[in-house]
Amino acid sequence: MPAHQQSLEDATLVSREFIAPGFWHLGLRSPHIAGRAGAAQYVAVDIPGDFAVRLPLGIWTADGDTLSLLFREWGTRTERLARLPVGTTLSLLGPLGNRFTTPTSAKGATIVAGGLGIVPFWLLAKEYQRAGIALEVIVGARSKDLLVGVDTLRELGITIATCTDDGSDGTQGNVIDLLRARPKPDLIYGCGPPAMLRALCSFANERHVPCQISMEETFGCSLGTCWGCVVPVRRGCDQATGYPRAPADSRAYDLARVCIDGTVFQAADVLWQR
Amino acid sequence: MATLNGSAQPRIDTRVRIGSARLKNPLVAASGCYNRGAEFARVVDPAAYGAIVLKSITAQPRLGNAMPRVAPTPAGMLNAIGLQGPGIEYFLTHEAPALASAPTAIIASVAGFSVAEFAAVAARMDGLPNVVAIELDVSCPNVDREGECFAADPDSTAAVVAAVKERVSLPVIAKLTPNVADIKPIALAAQSAGADAVSLINAVRGMAVDVTAARPVLANVSGGLSGPAIRPIAVNAVWEAAKVLRIPIIGMGGIETGRDALEFLMAGATAVAIGTANFRDPLVPLRVLRDIEKEAERRKLSTVAALTGLAHPSFATKTGTR
């Protein structure tokens, strides 16, 4: 289990920005969590109202005592969150989950993001910049209006190739098409919808390229106690839970919890057939 | 480590009895929500609880249900984990030794698919370090009776409790399902078979439909609803059972505040369990205990136990005993 340093912190909503239809960007002053946030980590937000469990949201940027969240409205909790006035106090639990790991020496890495899967990569791009390692970024979405966060990443001085299913921005096609058309990467980071991640894992595994992906599931507790967000992983891998087999059980997998054993998994460890 | 102001020196005797087990306070962390408390220890001292109920252990390892397994709902959450777990052998070898350093009293939870399985697994929990009682998750399907839920039938419930009582010396708690027309005959059957207490209630069966995808949200279709949405159902189950039982009741279902816990205590519960609320506010046991103590003090009661049954005519003496 990774070393955890978490806080339950009352954060203050300091900015609220509508960035595209359905997409919001919130700034939260949360010194303890912002100061420790790593790429692919998330916060569990206690949304005011009749909600029984916290809403997990990936940390987009973290700078000084402030972190930001980039999210889409997709249910009652996100709708409520998007309409809270600046100045609201929100209880955050975080930073939660493991992080993308950055090699100490590398020739370069390729980030592959689908839609809101761009969220973990602002912090990763900053890490790469600090380490002085080259990074290329591919971001895809169904159409231009679903490509969010790209401008913010570009502000870091990073070159980004975009693609859309309908050709409304960048190359027409998906991120895997774009990846195939390029020289083989040394290292891949991925985040996006399950179908994209599955295709990305196949791409990386077939070519023996190390690949880390950040996965998403519906969480219950966000703390690893409810077992509501499991993913099958290769038996014996770092994130395998290690439960013994029942008699006559020939399965080759274990179940890991996305919320605490992840959200980052090695592409070679994730088993998609279940 | 978080503490709340005013909770430093309890002036009230907070201890309660569950059979021969004495808990330092009436708050219990509900099964399946807390592991052994280590995950929560980063933000709260799990010793705030009078006891922690472990996730239910089965005879064999179980992978549980397919995903999705959880779904947030209005004021609640649906879950269909499917009793994922390592099985009793692995538990005894790899997890039970750590119970020696448990932050508080431990209640082991057992789930089974036959009477014999319950008895065999429970027998091996007896005598583990810091384990003060055994809770039976009798809401499982009974393979000997065509998958009917044990706790839906008084005789099946009694058979499990009696078989376990024969094999263990620790107090035995039967955790009953609310998915029945009348909880009283089931609770009475558990008591007659020797149960030392009952836990009321297990999650309420429910489901949600994803209208975009036009399919059930949970892979298992239906699941157990927990959270504040079920609190009135749970309080009523405690009230009904308290009419007929002489053994203690551990009340649970959507407790988030001291006021919620007081509803259960006054309806007849001796202790209360908190589950889903830990996910929203890990500090919930500190808040709830502080507020229970305040209420006892306001009523000039010297013990928390005296709050039990205050609203219930079966507790006519208003002293918490019948």
Coordinates of C-alpha atoms in Angstrom, one line a residue:
Chain A
M1 CA 0.0 0.0 0.0
P2 CA 1.4 3.4 -0.9
A3 CA 2.2 5.9 1.8
H4 CA -0.9 8.1 2.4
Q5 CA -0.9 11.6 3.6
Q6 CA -4.5 12.8 3.6
S7 CA -6.4 15.6 5.1
L8 CA -10.0 16.3 5.8
E9 CA -10.0 20.0 5.0
D10 CA -12.6 22.8 4.8
A11 CA -11.8 24.4 1.5
T12 CA -13.1 27.7 0.3
L13 CA -14.5 28.0 -3.2
V14 CA -12.5 30.9 -4.7
S15 CA -13.5 30.8 -8.4
R16 CA -16.2 29.3 -10.5
E17 CA -16.0 29.4 -14.3
F18 CA -18.2 28.0 -17.0
I19 CA -15.8 26.8 -19.6
A20 CA -18.1 25.0 -22.2
P21 CA -21.6 23.7 -22.2
G22 CA -21.8 21.3 -19.3
F23 CA -18.2 21.9 -18.2
W24 CA -17.1 23.8 -15.1
H25 CA -13.8 24.9 -13.6
L26 CA -13.8 25.5 -9.8
G27 CA -10.9 26.9 -7.8
L28 CA -10.7 25.9 -4.1
R29 CA -8.4 27.2 -1.5
S30 CA -7.3 24.1 0.3
P31 CA -3.6 24.5 1.5
H32 CA -3.1 21.0 2.9
I33 CA -4.4 19.1 0.0
A34 CA -3.2 21.4 -2.8
G35 CA 0.3 21.3 -1.3
R36 CA 0.5 17.5 -1.6
A37 CA -1.6 16.7 -4.7
G38 CA 0.1 14.5 -7.2
A39 CA -0.9 13.6 -10.8
A40 CA -4.0 11.4 -11.0
Q41 CA -4.9 12.0 -7.4
Y42 CA -8.4 13.1 -6.5
V43 CA -10.5 14.7 -3.7
A44 CA -13.8 13.4 -2.3
V45 CA -16.1 16.4 -2.0
D46 CA -18.9 16.6 0.5
I47 CA -21.6 18.3 -1.6
P48 CA -24.1 20.3 0.5
G49 CA -27.5 18.7 0.4
D50 CA -29.1 15.3 0.8
F51 CA -26.3 13.3 -0.5
A52 CA -25.1 10.2 1.4
V53 CA -21.6 9.8 -0.1
R54 CA -18.9 12.2 -1.2
L55 CA -18.3 12.9 -4.9
P56 CA -14.8 11.9 -6.1
L57 CA -13.3 14.4 -8.6
G58 CA -9.8 14.3 -10.1
I59 CA -7.5 17.2 -9.2
W60 CA -6.8 19.4 -12.3
T61 CA -4.4 22.0 -11.2
A62 CA -2.7 22.6 -7.8
D63 CA -0.6 25.7 -7.3
G64 CA 0.4 27.1 -3.9
D65 CA -2.6 26.9 -1.5
T66 CA -5.2 26.4 -4.3
L67 CA -6.3 23.4 -6.3
S68 CA -8.8 23.3 -9.1
L69 CA -11.4 20.9 -10.4
L70 CA -12.5 20.5 -14.0
F71 CA -15.7 18.5 -14.3
R72 CA -18.8 17.8 -16.3
E73 CA -22.3 18.0 -15.1
W74 CA -23.7 14.4 -15.2
G75 CA -25.9 14.0 -12.1
T76 CA -27.5 15.7 -9.1
R77 CA -24.2 16.1 -7.2
T78 CA -22.3 17.7 -10.0
E79 CA -25.2 20.0 -10.9
R80 CA -25.3 21.2 -7.3
L81 CA -21.5 21.6 -7.1
A82 CA -21.6 23.7 -10.3
R83 CA -24.0 26.2 -8.8
L84 CA -22.4 26.9 -5.4
P85 CA -21.5 30.5 -5.0
V86 CA -17.9 31.7 -4.6
G87 CA -17.1 31.8 -0.9
T88 CA -18.9 28.5 -0.1
T89 CA -17.0 26.3 2.4
L90 CA -16.7 22.7 1.1
S91 CA -15.3 19.7 3.0
L92 CA -12.6 17.9 1.0
L93 CA -11.0 14.6 1.7
G94 CA -7.7 14.1 -0.1
P95 CA -5.5 13.8 -1.9
L96 CA -6.7 10.3 -2.4
G97 CA -5.4 7.4 -4.6
N98 CA -1.9 6.7 -6.0
R99 CA -0.1 8.8 -8.6
F100 CA 1.4 8.5 -12.0
T101 CA 5.1 7.7 -11.5
T102 CA 7.7 9.7 -13.3
P103 CA 10.9 7.9 -14.3
T104 CA 14.1 9.6 -13.1
S105 CA 15.6 9.4 -16.5
A106 CA 13.6 8.9 -19.7
K107 CA 13.9 9.8 -23.3
G108 CA 10.4 11.1 -23.3
A109 CA 6.8 10.2 -22.8
T110 CA 3.5 10.4 -24.5
I111 CA 0.3 11.4 -22.8
V112 CA -3.0 10.1 -24.3
A113 CA -6.2 11.7 -23.0
G114 CA -9.8 11.2 -24.1
G115 CA -12.2 14.1 -23.3
L116 CA -12.2 14.8 -19.5
G117 CA -9.4 12.3 -19.3
I118 CA -7.1 15.3 -19.6
V119 CA -7.7 16.1 -15.9
P120 CA -4.7 14.2 -14.3
F121 CA -2.2 15.6 -16.9
W122 CA -1.8 19.2 -15.8
L123 CA 0.1 18.0 -12.7
L124 CA 2.0 15.4 -14.7
A125 CA 3.1 17.9 -17.3
K126 CA 4.4 20.2 -14.5
E127 CA 6.4 17.3 -13.1
Y128 CA 7.9 16.5 -16.5
Q129 CA 8.7 20.2 -16.9
R130 CA 10.5 20.3 -13.6
A131 CA 12.4 17.1 -14.5
G132 CA 13.3 18.5 -17.9
I133 CA 12.0 15.5 -19.7
A134 CA 10.3 15.8 -23.1
L135 CA 6.6 15.2 -23.3
E136 CA 4.1 15.0 -26.1
V137 CA 0.4 15.1 -25.6
I138 CA -2.5 13.7 -27.7
V139 CA -6.0 14.7 -26.7
G140 CA -9.1 13.4 -28.4
A141 CA -12.9 13.8 -28.1
R142 CA -16.0 13.1 -30.0
S143 CA -16.2 16.8 -31.2
K144 CA -14.5 20.2 -30.6
D145 CA -16.9 21.3 -27.9
L146 CA -15.9 18.3 -25.7
L147 CA -12.2 19.1 -25.9
V148 CA -11.7 20.9 -22.6
G149 CA -8.6 22.0 -20.7
V150 CA -6.4 21.9 -23.8
D151 CA -5.8 25.6 -23.8
T152 CA -4.7 25.5 -20.1
L153 CA -2.2 22.7 -20.9
R154 CA -0.9 24.7 -23.9
E155 CA -0.3 27.7 -21.6
L156 CA 2.4 25.5 -19.9
G157 CA 4.2 25.6 -23.3
I158 CA 3.3 22.1 -24.2
T159 CA 2.7 21.0 -27.8
I160 CA -0.6 19.2 -28.1
A161 CA -2.0 17.2 -31.0
T162 CA -5.8 17.0 -31.0
C163 CA -8.2 14.7 -32.8
T164 CA -12.0 14.5 -33.0
D165 CA -14.3 11.8 -34.2
D166 CA -16.1 14.3 -36.4
G167 CA -13.0 16.2 -37.5
S168 CA -14.3 19.5 -35.9
D169 CA -10.9 20.0 -34.3
G170 CA -7.4 18.6 -35.2
T171 CA -7.1 15.3 -37.0
Q172 CA -10.3 13.3 -37.8
G173 CA -10.0 10.0 -35.9
N174 CA -9.3 8.8 -32.5
V175 CA -6.3 9.0 -30.2
I176 CA -5.1 5.4 -31.1
D177 CA -5.1 6.3 -34.8
L178 CA -2.9 9.3 -34.0
L179 CA -0.6 7.2 -31.8
R180 CA -0.2 4.6 -34.6
A181 CA 0.9 7.2 -37.0
R182 CA 3.8 8.3 -34.8
P183 CA 7.1 6.7 -33.8
K184 CA 6.8 4.2 -31.0
P185 CA 6.7 6.0 -27.7
D186 CA 9.0 5.0 -24.8
L187 CA 6.4 5.5 -22.2
I188 CA 2.7 6.2 -22.3
Y189 CA 0.3 7.7 -19.8
G190 CA -3.5 7.4 -20.5
C191 CA -6.8 8.5 -19.1
G192 CA -10.2 8.6 -20.7
P193 CA -13.3 6.5 -21.3
P194 CA -13.1 2.7 -20.8
A195 CA -13.2 1.9 -24.5
M196 CA -10.3 4.2 -25.2
L197 CA -8.3 2.9 -22.3
R198 CA -8.9 -0.7 -23.3
A199 CA -7.6 0.1 -26.9
L200 CA -4.7 2.0 -25.4
C201 CA -3.7 -0.9 -23.2
S202 CA -3.8 -3.3 -26.2
F203 CA -1.7 -0.9 -28.2
A204 CA 0.9 -0.6 -25.5
N205 CA 1.0 -4.2 -24.5
E206 CA 1.3 -5.5 -28.1
R207 CA 4.3 -3.2 -28.6
H208 CA 5.8 -3.8 -25.1
V209 CA 5.6 -0.1 -24.3
P210 CA 5.3 0.7 -20.5
C211 CA 1.9 2.3 -20.0
Q212 CA 0.2 3.7 -16.9
I213 CA -3.5 4.4 -17.0
S214 CA -5.8 6.3 -14.5
M215 CA -9.1 4.5 -14.3
E216 CA -12.6 5.7 -13.3
E217 CA -15.4 3.9 -11.5
T218 CA -18.4 4.8 -9.4
F219 CA -17.0 5.0 -5.8
G220 CA -18.9 4.4 -2.6
C221 CA -16.5 5.2 0.2
S222 CA -13.5 6.5 -1.7
L223 CA -11.4 5.0 1.1
G224 CA -11.0 1.3 0.2
T225 CA -13.5 -0.1 2.7
C226 CA -16.7 -0.8 0.7
W227 CA -15.2 -2.8 -2.3
G228 CA -17.6 -1.0 -4.6
C229 CA -15.1 -0.1 -7.3
V230 CA -13.0 -3.1 -8.2
V231 CA -11.1 -3.9 -11.3
P232 CA -9.7 -7.3 -12.3
V233 CA -5.9 -7.2 -12.4
R234 CA -3.2 -9.8 -13.1
R235 CA -2.7 -12.1 -10.2
G236 CA 0.5 -11.3 -8.4
C237 CA 0.9 -7.7 -9.7
D238 CA 1.7 -4.9 -7.2
Q239 CA -1.9 -3.9 -7.0
A240 CA -3.4 -7.4 -6.7
T241 CA -5.4 -7.9 -3.5
G242 CA -3.9 -11.3 -2.9
Y243 CA -7.0 -13.3 -2.0
P244 CA -6.4 -17.0 -2.2
R245 CA -8.2 -19.2 -4.7
A246 CA -11.2 -21.3 -3.9
P247 CA -10.7 -25.0 -4.5
A248 CA -10.8 -25.7 -8.3
D249 CA -10.6 -21.9 -9.0
S250 CA -8.4 -21.5 -12.0
R251 CA -8.8 -17.8 -12.4
A252 CA -5.7 -15.8 -13.1
Y253 CA -6.9 -12.5 -11.7
D254 CA -7.4 -10.6 -8.5
L255 CA -9.6 -7.7 -7.8
A256 CA -8.1 -4.3 -6.9
R257 CA -9.9 -1.3 -5.7
V258 CA -9.8 1.7 -8.1
C259 CA -10.2 4.2 -5.3
I260 CA -7.2 3.2 -3.2
D261 CA -5.1 0.6 -5.0
G262 CA -5.5 3.0 -8.1
T263 CA -6.6 5.0 -9.8
V264 CA -3.3 4.4 -11.6
F265 CA -2.7 0.9 -12.9
Q266 CA -0.1 -0.6 -15.3
A267 CA -1.6 -1.4 -18.6
A268 CA 0.1 -4.8 -18.5
D269 CA -1.8 -5.6 -15.2
V270 CA -5.3 -4.6 -16.1
L271 CA -7.5 -7.5 -17.4
W272 CA -10.4 -6.3 -19.5
Q273 CA -12.2 -9.6 -20.3
R274 CA -14.5 -9.8 -17.3
Chain B
M1 CA -5.8 13.6 14.4
A2 CA -9.2 15.2 14.7
T3 CA -11.0 15.8 17.9
L4 CA -14.1 17.8 18.6
N5 CA -14.3 20.4 21.3
G6 CA -16.2 19.4 24.4
S7 CA -15.7 15.6 23.9
A8 CA -12.7 15.4 26.1
Q9 CA -14.1 14.3 29.5
P10 CA -17.3 12.3 29.4
R11 CA -19.4 13.1 32.5
I12 CA -21.9 10.4 31.5
D13 CA -21.4 6.7 31.8
T14 CA -21.4 5.7 28.1
R15 CA -21.0 2.0 28.5
V16 CA -23.6 -0.4 27.2
R17 CA -24.0 -4.2 27.4
I18 CA -24.6 -6.5 24.4
G19 CA -25.1 -9.9 26.1
S20 CA -21.9 -10.5 28.0
A21 CA -20.0 -8.0 25.9
R22 CA -19.5 -4.5 27.4
L23 CA -18.8 -1.7 24.9
K24 CA -17.2 1.5 26.1
N25 CA -19.9 3.5 24.2
P26 CA -23.0 2.6 22.2
L27 CA -21.5 3.5 18.8
V28 CA -20.7 0.6 16.4
A29 CA -19.1 0.9 13.0
A30 CA -21.4 -1.1 10.7
S31 CA -20.2 -4.2 8.8
G32 CA -18.8 -3.7 5.3
C33 CA -18.1 0.0 5.9
Y34 CA -15.0 0.2 8.0
N35 CA -12.7 -2.8 7.5
R36 CA -10.6 -2.7 10.8
G37 CA -10.5 1.1 10.8
A38 CA -7.0 1.6 9.3
E39 CA -8.2 3.5 6.2
F40 CA -10.1 5.9 8.4
A41 CA -7.2 6.3 10.9
R42 CA -5.6 8.8 8.7
V43 CA -8.3 11.3 9.5
V44 CA -10.0 10.1 12.7
D45 CA -9.2 7.8 15.6
P46 CA -11.2 4.6 15.0
A47 CA -11.2 4.1 18.8
A48 CA -14.0 6.6 18.8
Y49 CA -16.3 3.6 18.2
G50 CA -17.3 1.3 21.0
A51 CA -16.9 -1.5 18.5
I52 CA -16.1 -2.1 14.9
V53 CA -18.0 -4.8 13.0
L54 CA -15.8 -6.5 10.4
K55 CA -16.8 -7.1 6.9
S56 CA -18.7 -10.4 6.7
I57 CA -16.5 -13.5 6.3
T58 CA -17.7 -16.6 4.3
A59 CA -16.5 -20.2 4.2
Q60 CA -15.0 -19.8 0.8
P61 CA -13.2 -16.9 -1.0
R62 CA -15.7 -14.9 -3.0
L63 CA -15.1 -12.6 -5.9
G64 CA -18.4 -10.8 -5.4
N65 CA -20.6 -9.3 -8.1
A66 CA -19.7 -7.7 -11.4
M67 CA -19.4 -3.9 -11.8
P68 CA -21.0 -1.5 -11.3
R69 CA -21.6 -2.4 -7.6
V70 CA -22.6 0.9 -6.1
A71 CA -24.9 3.8 -7.2
P72 CA -25.5 7.0 -5.3
T73 CA -29.2 7.7 -4.9
P74 CA -31.2 10.5 -3.2
A75 CA -30.1 10.6 0.4
G76 CA -28.6 7.2 0.0
M77 CA -26.5 4.7 -1.8
L78 CA -27.2 1.3 -3.4
N79 CA -24.7 -1.4 -3.1
A80 CA -24.4 -5.0 -4.5
I81 CA -20.9 -6.0 -3.6
G82 CA -21.8 -9.7 -3.4
L83 CA -19.9 -10.6 -0.2
Q84 CA -16.5 -10.3 -1.9
G85 CA -14.0 -11.6 0.6
P86 CA -11.0 -13.9 1.2
G87 CA -12.8 -16.7 3.0
I88 CA -12.3 -17.9 6.5
E89 CA -8.9 -19.7 6.0
Y90 CA -7.2 -16.7 4.5
F91 CA -8.9 -14.4 7.1
L92 CA -7.6 -16.5 10.0
T93 CA -4.0 -16.7 8.6
H94 CA -3.5 -13.2 7.3
E95 CA -6.0 -10.8 8.8
A96 CA -7.1 -12.2 12.2
P97 CA -3.6 -11.8 13.8
A98 CA -3.8 -8.0 13.3
L99 CA -6.9 -7.9 15.5
A100 CA -4.6 -8.1 18.5
S101 CA -3.8 -4.5 17.9
A102 CA -7.3 -3.4 17.0
P103 CA -8.2 0.2 18.1
T104 CA -11.4 -0.9 19.8
A105 CA -13.6 -3.9 20.5
I106 CA -14.2 -6.1 17.4
I107 CA -17.5 -7.8 16.4
A108 CA -16.8 -10.5 13.8
S109 CA -19.4 -10.9 11.1
V110 CA -20.3 -14.2 9.5
A111 CA -22.2 -14.8 6.3
G112 CA -23.2 -18.3 5.0
F113 CA -25.3 -20.1 2.5
S114 CA -26.3 -23.0 4.8
V115 CA -26.9 -23.5 8.5
A116 CA -23.8 -25.7 8.6
E117 CA -21.6 -23.0 6.9
F118 CA -22.7 -20.3 9.4
A119 CA -21.9 -22.6 12.4
A120 CA -18.5 -23.7 11.0
V121 CA -17.3 -20.2 10.2
A122 CA -18.6 -18.7 13.5
A123 CA -16.9 -21.4 15.5
R124 CA -13.6 -20.4 14.1
M125 CA -14.1 -16.7 15.0
D126 CA -14.7 -17.6 18.7
G127 CA -11.7 -16.6 20.8
L128 CA -9.9 -14.4 18.2
P129 CA -8.1 -11.4 19.9
N130 CA -10.4 -8.5 20.8
V131 CA -13.4 -10.1 19.3
V132 CA -16.3 -9.6 21.8
A133 CA -19.3 -10.8 19.8
I134 CA -20.3 -12.5 16.5
E135 CA -22.8 -10.9 14.2
L136 CA -24.7 -13.2 11.8
D137 CA -25.6 -11.7 8.4
V138 CA -28.7 -13.9 8.0
S139 CA -29.8 -11.8 5.0
C140 CA -28.0 -14.3 2.7
P141 CA -29.9 -16.7 0.4
N142 CA -30.3 -20.2 1.9
V143 CA -29.1 -22.8 -0.7
D144 CA -30.9 -25.5 1.3
R145 CA -34.2 -23.8 0.8
E146 CA -34.1 -22.7 -2.8
G147 CA -32.3 -19.5 -2.2
E148 CA -34.8 -18.0 0.2
C149 CA -33.3 -15.4 2.5
F150 CA -32.7 -16.9 5.9
A151 CA -33.9 -13.7 7.7
A152 CA -37.2 -13.8 5.7
D153 CA -38.3 -16.9 7.7
P154 CA -38.5 -17.3 11.5
D155 CA -37.5 -21.0 11.3
S156 CA -34.5 -20.5 9.1
T157 CA -33.3 -17.6 11.3
A158 CA -33.7 -19.7 14.4
A159 CA -31.9 -22.6 12.9
V160 CA -28.8 -20.5 12.1
V161 CA -28.8 -18.8 15.5
A162 CA -29.2 -22.1 17.4
A163 CA -26.5 -23.9 15.4
V164 CA -24.1 -21.0 16.0
K165 CA -24.9 -20.8 19.7
E166 CA -24.1 -24.4 20.1
R167 CA -20.5 -23.8 18.7
V168 CA -19.5 -20.5 20.2
S169 CA -19.2 -18.9 23.7
L170 CA -19.2 -15.3 22.5
P171 CA -22.5 -13.3 22.4
V172 CA -24.3 -13.8 19.1
I173 CA -26.1 -11.0 17.2
A174 CA -28.5 -11.7 14.4
K175 CA -28.6 -9.0 11.8
L176 CA -32.1 -9.0 10.3
T177 CA -33.4 -7.8 7.0
P178 CA -36.2 -5.2 6.8
N179 CA -37.5 -6.8 3.6
V180 CA -40.3 -8.6 5.4
A181 CA -43.9 -7.8 6.2
D182 CA -43.4 -8.1 10.0
I183 CA -40.0 -8.1 11.7
K184 CA -41.5 -9.2 15.1
P185 CA -41.8 -13.0 14.5
I186 CA -38.3 -13.1 13.0
A187 CA -36.8 -11.2 15.9
L188 CA -38.6 -13.4 18.4
A189 CA -37.4 -16.5 16.6
A190 CA -33.8 -15.3 16.9
Q191 CA -34.3 -14.5 20.6
S192 CA -35.9 -17.9 21.3
A193 CA -33.0 -19.6 19.5
G194 CA -30.6 -18.0 21.9
A195 CA -29.5 -14.8 20.1
D196 CA -28.0 -12.3 22.6
A197 CA -29.0 -9.3 20.5
V198 CA -30.4 -8.3 17.1
S199 CA -29.0 -5.8 14.6
L200 CA -31.8 -3.8 12.9
I201 CA -31.7 -3.2 10.0
N202 CA -29.7 -4.6 7.1
A203 CA -29.9 -2.6 3.8
V204 CA -33.3 -2.2 2.2
R205 CA -33.6 -3.9 -1.3
G206 CA -33.8 -1.4 -4.1
M207 CA -32.7 -0.6 -7.6
A208 CA -32.0 2.3 -10.0
V209 CA -32.3 2.4 -13.8
D210 CA -29.9 4.3 -16.0
V211 CA -32.4 6.0 -18.3
T212 CA -29.7 7.0 -20.8
A213 CA -28.4 3.5 -21.3
A214 CA -31.9 2.0 -20.7
R215 CA -30.6 -0.7 -18.3
P216 CA -30.3 -1.2 -14.5
V217 CA -27.4 0.8 -13.0
L218 CA -26.2 -2.1 -10.9
A219 CA -24.8 -5.2 -12.7
N220 CA -26.7 -7.2 -10.1
V221 CA -29.9 -5.3 -11.0
S222 CA -31.0 -4.9 -7.3
G223 CA -28.9 -3.9 -4.3
G224 CA -29.1 -2.8 -0.7
L225 CA -30.1 0.8 -0.1
S226 CA -28.4 2.5 2.8
G227 CA -28.1 6.1 4.0
P228 CA -30.5 8.6 5.5
A229 CA -33.2 7.5 2.9
I230 CA -33.8 4.3 5.0
R231 CA -33.7 5.9 8.5
P232 CA -37.5 6.0 9.1
I233 CA -37.8 2.4 8.0
A234 CA -35.1 1.4 10.4
V235 CA -36.4 3.4 13.3
N236 CA -39.8 1.7 12.9
A237 CA -38.2 -1.8 12.7
V238 CA -36.5 -1.1 16.0
W239 CA -39.7 0.2 17.5
E240 CA -41.7 -2.9 16.4
A241 CA -39.0 -5.3 17.6
A242 CA -38.7 -3.5 20.9
K243 CA -42.4 -4.3 21.6
V244 CA -41.6 -8.1 21.8
L245 CA -37.9 -8.5 22.6
R246 CA -36.1 -8.6 25.9
I247 CA -32.6 -8.9 24.3
P248 CA -30.8 -5.7 23.3
I249 CA -31.2 -4.1 19.8
I250 CA -28.4 -2.5 17.8
G251 CA -30.2 0.1 15.7
M252 CA -28.9 1.2 12.3
G253 CA -29.9 2.7 9.0
G254 CA -28.9 6.2 7.9
I255 CA -27.5 7.6 11.1
E256 CA -25.6 10.8 10.4
T257 CA -26.1 12.9 13.5
G258 CA -26.6 12.6 17.3
R259 CA -30.2 13.4 16.8
D260 CA -30.6 10.5 14.4
A261 CA -28.9 8.2 16.9
L262 CA -31.2 9.4 19.6
E263 CA -34.2 8.4 17.5
F264 CA -33.0 4.8 17.5
L265 CA -32.1 4.8 21.2
M266 CA -35.4 6.3 22.2
A267 CA -37.2 3.8 20.0
G268 CA -35.6 1.0 22.0
A269 CA -32.1 0.4 20.7
T270 CA -29.3 -0.2 23.2
A271 CA -26.5 0.6 20.7
V272 CA -26.4 2.2 17.3
A273 CA -24.3 1.4 14.2
I274 CA -23.1 3.9 11.7
G275 CA -22.2 2.8 8.2
T276 CA -22.5 4.9 5.1
A277 CA -22.2 8.2 7.1
N278 CA -18.5 7.4 7.7
F279 CA -18.0 7.9 3.9
R280 CA -19.4 11.4 4.0
D281 CA -17.9 12.5 7.4
P282 CA -15.2 10.3 9.0
L283 CA -15.6 12.4 12.1
V284 CA -19.2 11.2 12.5
P285 CA -18.6 9.0 15.6
L286 CA -17.1 11.9 17.5
R287 CA -20.1 14.2 16.7
V288 CA -22.7 11.6 17.5
L289 CA -21.2 10.5 20.8
R290 CA -20.8 14.1 21.9
D291 CA -24.5 14.9 21.1
I292 CA -25.8 11.7 22.8
E293 CA -23.9 12.6 25.9
K294 CA -25.2 16.2 25.8
E295 CA -28.8 14.9 25.5
A296 CA -28.3 12.5 28.5
E297 CA -26.9 15.4 30.5
R298 CA -29.7 17.7 29.5
R299 CA -32.2 15.1 30.7
K300 CA -30.1 14.7 33.9
L301 CA -29.4 11.0 33.2
S302 CA -26.2 9.5 34.5
T303 CA -25.9 6.9 31.8
V304 CA -26.4 6.7 28.0
A305 CA -28.2 3.4 28.6
A306 CA -31.0 5.3 30.3
L307 CA -31.9 6.9 26.9
T308 CA -32.9 3.5 25.6
G309 CA -36.7 3.3 25.1
L310 CA -37.5 6.8 26.3
A311 CA -40.1 7.2 23.6
H312 CA -41.4 3.6 23.8
P313 CA -44.3 2.5 26.0
S314 CA -42.7 -0.9 26.5
F315 CA -40.0 0.9 28.6
A316 CA -42.5 2.3 31.0
T317 CA -40.1 3.0 33.9
K318 CA -38.2 5.4 31.7
T319 CA -35.0 4.1 33.1
G320 CA -33.9 2.1 30.1
T321 CA -34.9 -1.3 31.4
R322 CA -38.0 -3.2 31.0

